[in-house]
Tab-separated table of C-alpha atoms in Angstrom:
chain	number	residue	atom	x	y	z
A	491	UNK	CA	-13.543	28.779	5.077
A	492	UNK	CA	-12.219	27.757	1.806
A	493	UNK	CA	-10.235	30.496	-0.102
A	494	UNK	CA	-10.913	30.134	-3.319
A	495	UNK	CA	-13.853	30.906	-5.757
A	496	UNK	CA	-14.641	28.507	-8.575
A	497	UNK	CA	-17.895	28.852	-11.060
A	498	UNK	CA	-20.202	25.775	-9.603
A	499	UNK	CA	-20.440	23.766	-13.240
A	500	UNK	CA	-19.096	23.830	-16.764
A	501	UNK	CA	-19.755	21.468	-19.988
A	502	UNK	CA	-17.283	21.032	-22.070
A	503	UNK	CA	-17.409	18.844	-25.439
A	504	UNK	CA	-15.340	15.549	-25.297
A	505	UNK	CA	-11.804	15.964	-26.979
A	506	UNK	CA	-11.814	19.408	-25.984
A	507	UNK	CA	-9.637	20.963	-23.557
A	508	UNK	CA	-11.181	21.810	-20.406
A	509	UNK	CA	-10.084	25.167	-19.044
A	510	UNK	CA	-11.673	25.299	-15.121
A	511	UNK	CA	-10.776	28.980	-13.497
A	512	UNK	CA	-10.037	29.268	-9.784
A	513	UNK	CA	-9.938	32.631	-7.916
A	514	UNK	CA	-7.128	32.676	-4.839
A	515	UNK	CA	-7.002	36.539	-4.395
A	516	UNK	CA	-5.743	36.452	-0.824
A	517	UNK	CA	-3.520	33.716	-1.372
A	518	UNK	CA	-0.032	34.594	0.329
A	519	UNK	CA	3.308	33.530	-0.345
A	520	UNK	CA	3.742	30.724	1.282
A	521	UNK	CA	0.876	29.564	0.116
A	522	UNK	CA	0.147	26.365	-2.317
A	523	UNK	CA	-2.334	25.707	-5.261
A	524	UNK	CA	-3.640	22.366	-5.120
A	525	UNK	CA	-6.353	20.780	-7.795
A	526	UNK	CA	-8.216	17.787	-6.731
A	527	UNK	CA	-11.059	16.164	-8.910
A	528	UNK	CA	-13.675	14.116	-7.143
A	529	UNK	CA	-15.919	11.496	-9.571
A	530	UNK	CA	-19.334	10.491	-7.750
A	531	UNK	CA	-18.896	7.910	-4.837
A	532	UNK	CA	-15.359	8.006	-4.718
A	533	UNK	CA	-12.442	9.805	-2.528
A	534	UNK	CA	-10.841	12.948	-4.128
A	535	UNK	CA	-8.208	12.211	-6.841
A	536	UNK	CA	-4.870	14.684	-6.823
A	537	UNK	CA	-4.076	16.027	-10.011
A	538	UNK	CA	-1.140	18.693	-10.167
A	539	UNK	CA	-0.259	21.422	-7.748
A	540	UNK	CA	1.968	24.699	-7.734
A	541	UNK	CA	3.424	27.829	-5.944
A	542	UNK	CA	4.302	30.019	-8.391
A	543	UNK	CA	5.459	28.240	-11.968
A	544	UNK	CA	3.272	26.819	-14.733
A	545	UNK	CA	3.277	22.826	-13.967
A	546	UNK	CA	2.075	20.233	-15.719
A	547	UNK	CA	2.149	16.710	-15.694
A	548	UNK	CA	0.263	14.029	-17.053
A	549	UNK	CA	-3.195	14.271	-16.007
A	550	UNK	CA	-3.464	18.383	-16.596
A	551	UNK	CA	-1.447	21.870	-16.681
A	552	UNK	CA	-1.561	24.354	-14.295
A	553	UNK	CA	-1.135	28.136	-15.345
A	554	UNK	CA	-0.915	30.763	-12.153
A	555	UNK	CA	-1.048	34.215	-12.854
A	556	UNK	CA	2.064	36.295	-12.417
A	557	UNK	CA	0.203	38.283	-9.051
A	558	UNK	CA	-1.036	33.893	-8.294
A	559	UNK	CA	-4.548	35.486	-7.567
A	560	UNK	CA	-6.050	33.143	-10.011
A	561	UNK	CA	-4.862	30.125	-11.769
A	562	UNK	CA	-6.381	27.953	-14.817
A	563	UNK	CA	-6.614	23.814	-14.758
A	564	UNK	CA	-6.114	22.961	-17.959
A	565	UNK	CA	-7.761	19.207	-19.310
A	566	UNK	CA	-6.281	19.110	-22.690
A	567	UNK	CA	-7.804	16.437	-24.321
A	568	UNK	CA	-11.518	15.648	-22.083
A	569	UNK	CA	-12.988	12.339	-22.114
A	570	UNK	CA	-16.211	11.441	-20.308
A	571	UNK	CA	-14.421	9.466	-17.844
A	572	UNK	CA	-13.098	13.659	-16.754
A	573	UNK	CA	-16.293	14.082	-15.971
A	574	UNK	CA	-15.927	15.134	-12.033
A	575	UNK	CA	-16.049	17.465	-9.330
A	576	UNK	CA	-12.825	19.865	-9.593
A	577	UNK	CA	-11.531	21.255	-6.627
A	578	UNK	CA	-9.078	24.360	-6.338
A	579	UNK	CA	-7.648	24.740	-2.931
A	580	UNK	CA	-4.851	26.655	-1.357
A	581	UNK	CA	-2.680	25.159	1.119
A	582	UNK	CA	-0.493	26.562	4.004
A	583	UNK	CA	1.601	24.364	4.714
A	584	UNK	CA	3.405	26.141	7.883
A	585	UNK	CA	0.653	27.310	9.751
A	586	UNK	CA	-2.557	25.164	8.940
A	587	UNK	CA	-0.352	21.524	9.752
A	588	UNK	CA	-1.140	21.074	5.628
A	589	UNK	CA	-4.946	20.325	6.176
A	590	UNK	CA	-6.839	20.566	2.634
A	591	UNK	CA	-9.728	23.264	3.088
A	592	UNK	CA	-12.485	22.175	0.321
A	593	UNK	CA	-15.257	24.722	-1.226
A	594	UNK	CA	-17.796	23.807	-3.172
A	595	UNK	CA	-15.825	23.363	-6.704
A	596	UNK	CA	-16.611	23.161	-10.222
A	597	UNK	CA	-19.042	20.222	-11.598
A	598	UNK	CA	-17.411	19.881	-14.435
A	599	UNK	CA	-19.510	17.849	-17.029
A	600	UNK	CA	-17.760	16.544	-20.876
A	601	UNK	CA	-20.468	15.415	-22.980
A	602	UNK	CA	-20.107	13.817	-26.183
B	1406	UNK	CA	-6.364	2.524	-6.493
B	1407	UNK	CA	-3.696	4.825	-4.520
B	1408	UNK	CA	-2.733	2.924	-1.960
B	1409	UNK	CA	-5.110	3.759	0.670
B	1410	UNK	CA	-7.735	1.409	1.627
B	1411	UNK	CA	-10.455	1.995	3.987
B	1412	UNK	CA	-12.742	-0.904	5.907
B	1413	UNK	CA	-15.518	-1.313	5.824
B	1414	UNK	CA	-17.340	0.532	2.556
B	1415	UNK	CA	-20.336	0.885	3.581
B	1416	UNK	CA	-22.164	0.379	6.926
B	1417	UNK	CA	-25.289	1.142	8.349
B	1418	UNK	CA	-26.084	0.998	11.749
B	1419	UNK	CA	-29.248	2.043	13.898
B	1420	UNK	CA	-29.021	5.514	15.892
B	1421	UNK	CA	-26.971	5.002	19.288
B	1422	UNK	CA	-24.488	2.258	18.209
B	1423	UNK	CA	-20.795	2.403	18.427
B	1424	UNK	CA	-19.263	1.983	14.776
B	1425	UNK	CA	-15.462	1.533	14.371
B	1426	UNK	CA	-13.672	3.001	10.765
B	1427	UNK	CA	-10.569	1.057	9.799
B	1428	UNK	CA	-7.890	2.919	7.237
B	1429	UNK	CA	-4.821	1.760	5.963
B	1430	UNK	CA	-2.099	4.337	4.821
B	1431	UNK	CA	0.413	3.749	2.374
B	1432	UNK	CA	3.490	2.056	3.873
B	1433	UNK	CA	5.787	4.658	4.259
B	1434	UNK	CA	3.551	7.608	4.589
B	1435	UNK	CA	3.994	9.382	8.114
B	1436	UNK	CA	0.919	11.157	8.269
B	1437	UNK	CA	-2.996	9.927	8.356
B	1438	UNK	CA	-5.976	12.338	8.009
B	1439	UNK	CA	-9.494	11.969	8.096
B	1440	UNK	CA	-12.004	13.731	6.265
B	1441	UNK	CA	-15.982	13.587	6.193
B	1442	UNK	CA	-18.299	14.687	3.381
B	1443	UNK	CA	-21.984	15.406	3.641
B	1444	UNK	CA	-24.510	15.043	0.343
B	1445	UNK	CA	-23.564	18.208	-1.807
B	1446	UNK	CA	-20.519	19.332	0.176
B	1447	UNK	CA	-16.546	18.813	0.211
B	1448	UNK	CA	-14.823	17.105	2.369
B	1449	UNK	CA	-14.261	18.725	5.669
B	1450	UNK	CA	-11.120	18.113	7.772
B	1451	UNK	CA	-11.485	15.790	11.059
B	1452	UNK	CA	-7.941	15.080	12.637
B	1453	UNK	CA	-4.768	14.508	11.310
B	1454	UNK	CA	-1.572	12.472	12.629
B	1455	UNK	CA	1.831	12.693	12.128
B	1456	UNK	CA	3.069	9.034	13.442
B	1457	UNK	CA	1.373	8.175	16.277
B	1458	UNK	CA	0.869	11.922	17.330
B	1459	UNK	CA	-2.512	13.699	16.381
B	1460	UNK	CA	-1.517	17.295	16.496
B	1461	UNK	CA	-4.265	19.039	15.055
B	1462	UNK	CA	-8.558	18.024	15.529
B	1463	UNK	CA	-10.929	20.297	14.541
B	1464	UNK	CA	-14.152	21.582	16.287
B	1465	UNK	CA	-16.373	19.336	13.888
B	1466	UNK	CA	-14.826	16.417	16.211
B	1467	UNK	CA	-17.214	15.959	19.011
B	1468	UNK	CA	-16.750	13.640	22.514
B	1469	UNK	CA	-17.965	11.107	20.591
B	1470	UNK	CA	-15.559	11.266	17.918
B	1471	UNK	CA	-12.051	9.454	18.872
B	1472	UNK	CA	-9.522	8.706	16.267
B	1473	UNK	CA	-6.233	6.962	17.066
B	1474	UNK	CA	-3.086	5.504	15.172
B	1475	UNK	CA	-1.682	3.376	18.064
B	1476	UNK	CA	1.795	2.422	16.133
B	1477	UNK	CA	1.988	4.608	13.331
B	1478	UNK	CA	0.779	2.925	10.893
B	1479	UNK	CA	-3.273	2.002	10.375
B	1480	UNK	CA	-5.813	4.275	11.916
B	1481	UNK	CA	-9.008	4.118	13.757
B	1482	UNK	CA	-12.186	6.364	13.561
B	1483	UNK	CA	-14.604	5.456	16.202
B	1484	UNK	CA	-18.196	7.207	16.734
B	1485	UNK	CA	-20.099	6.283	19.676
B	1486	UNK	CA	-23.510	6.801	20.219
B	1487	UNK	CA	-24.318	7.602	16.708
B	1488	UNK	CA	-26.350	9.989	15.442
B	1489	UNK	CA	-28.691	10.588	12.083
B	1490	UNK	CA	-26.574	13.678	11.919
B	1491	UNK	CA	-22.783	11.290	11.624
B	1492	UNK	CA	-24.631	10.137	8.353
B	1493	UNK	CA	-21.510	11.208	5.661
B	1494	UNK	CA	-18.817	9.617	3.897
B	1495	UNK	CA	-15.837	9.260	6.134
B	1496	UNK	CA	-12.356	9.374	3.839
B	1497	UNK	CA	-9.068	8.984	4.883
B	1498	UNK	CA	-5.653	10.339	3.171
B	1499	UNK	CA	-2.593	9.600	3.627
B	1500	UNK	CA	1.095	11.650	3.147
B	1501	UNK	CA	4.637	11.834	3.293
B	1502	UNK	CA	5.527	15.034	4.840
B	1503	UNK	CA	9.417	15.902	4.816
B	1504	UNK	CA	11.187	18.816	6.409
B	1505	UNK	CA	11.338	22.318	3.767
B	1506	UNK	CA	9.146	20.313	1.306
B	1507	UNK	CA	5.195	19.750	0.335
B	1508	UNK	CA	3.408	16.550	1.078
B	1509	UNK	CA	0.563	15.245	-0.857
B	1510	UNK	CA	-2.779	13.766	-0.141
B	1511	UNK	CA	-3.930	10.562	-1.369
B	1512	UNK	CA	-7.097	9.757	-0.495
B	1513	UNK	CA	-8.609	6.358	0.018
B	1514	UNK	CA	-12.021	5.437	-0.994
B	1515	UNK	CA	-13.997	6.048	1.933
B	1516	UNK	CA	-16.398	4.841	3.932
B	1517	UNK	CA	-20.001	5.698	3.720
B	1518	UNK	CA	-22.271	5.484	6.954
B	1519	UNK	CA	-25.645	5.275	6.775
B	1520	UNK	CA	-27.137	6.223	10.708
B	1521	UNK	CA	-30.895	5.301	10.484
């Protein structure tokens, strides 16, 4: 089962940034943040990934609590074309052999 | 385009038939997994291979599931005796895993099968 929580859809108005919320409250140390987008009909898209810092690159930014239970994908600038599926996953790298573990994620939906 | 690529795109084929999934890593990535993704749902893991070795298959992989990487390199997903139920988009990724560090997926297009 996937161990994260993420709302199922948000809007969000084209030039603004898109903040998408993922909760990871069992996540342990080891443990990664990933953030994958999928648009419809086509294979998952990696965007930015972290353990513990703030990363950002540049696609997106992404902000991890202090305790990591939740983190924030930051879109800064949306266009329609960000329009997607978001997924938030964690990753353990030791002990799962780095297998991604997909939930449901967040429609996300930028509208002019 | 990341690098992976995936034959065929599409294919439908008639419940009972054998269908073959070809996907092509990028060059110098040393491990291969394979996905599949129902209407609705995420991707769920299949296998993964690291090389030639697959270490790690999961329960959703029936009998009639075999996936191989004979050299390496390309993989194979085959599905015999096919059933409405395979009906899913089949994706492969691809990685470079190295010793004390994190690897990351990139994930080819897919393939979509269509079991009527």
């Amino acid at each position: 089962d996937a161990k994260t929580t993420q709302p199922p859809s948000m809007d969000c108005a084209e030039g603004r940034a898109a903040n998408l919320p993922c909760n990871h409250s069992t996540i342990s140390g080891n443990e990664y943040v990933y953030w994958y987008r999928q648009i419809h009909s086509q294979g998952p898209q990696y965007i930015i990934h972290g353990l513990k810092n703030n990363e950002t690159n540049e696609m997106a930014s992404l902000i991890i609590t202090e305790d990591r239970k939740s983190s924030t994908l930051i879109l800064p600038h949306a266009t329609l074309r960000d329009t997607a599926v978001y997924y938030c996953i964690v990753r353990d790298l030791y002990n799962q052999g780095g297998k991604l573990i997909f939930g449901q994620g967040t429609e996300l939906s930028v509208k002019p | 385009d990341t690098g992976v690529s995936q034959d065929p795109r599409h294919k439908i084929t008639k419940r009972g038939q054998n269908v073959t999934f070809r996907c092509d890593p990028i060059s110098e990535h040393n491990r291969l997994y394979w996905y599949r993704q129902t209407l609705g749902q995420g991707p769920e893991f299949l296998t993964y291979f690291q090389n030639e070795a697959q270490l790690e298959k999961s329960r959703l992989l029936s009998d009639r599931f075999s996936a191989e990487r004979p050299k390496g390199s390309f993989s194979t997903l085959e599905i015999q005796r096919t059933e409405q139920g395979d009906s899913a988009m089949y994706l492969c990724a691809s990685s470079l895993a190295w010793r004390g560090g994190t690897d990351t997926q990139y994930f080819g297009p897919g393939t979509r099968l269509t079991v009527l």
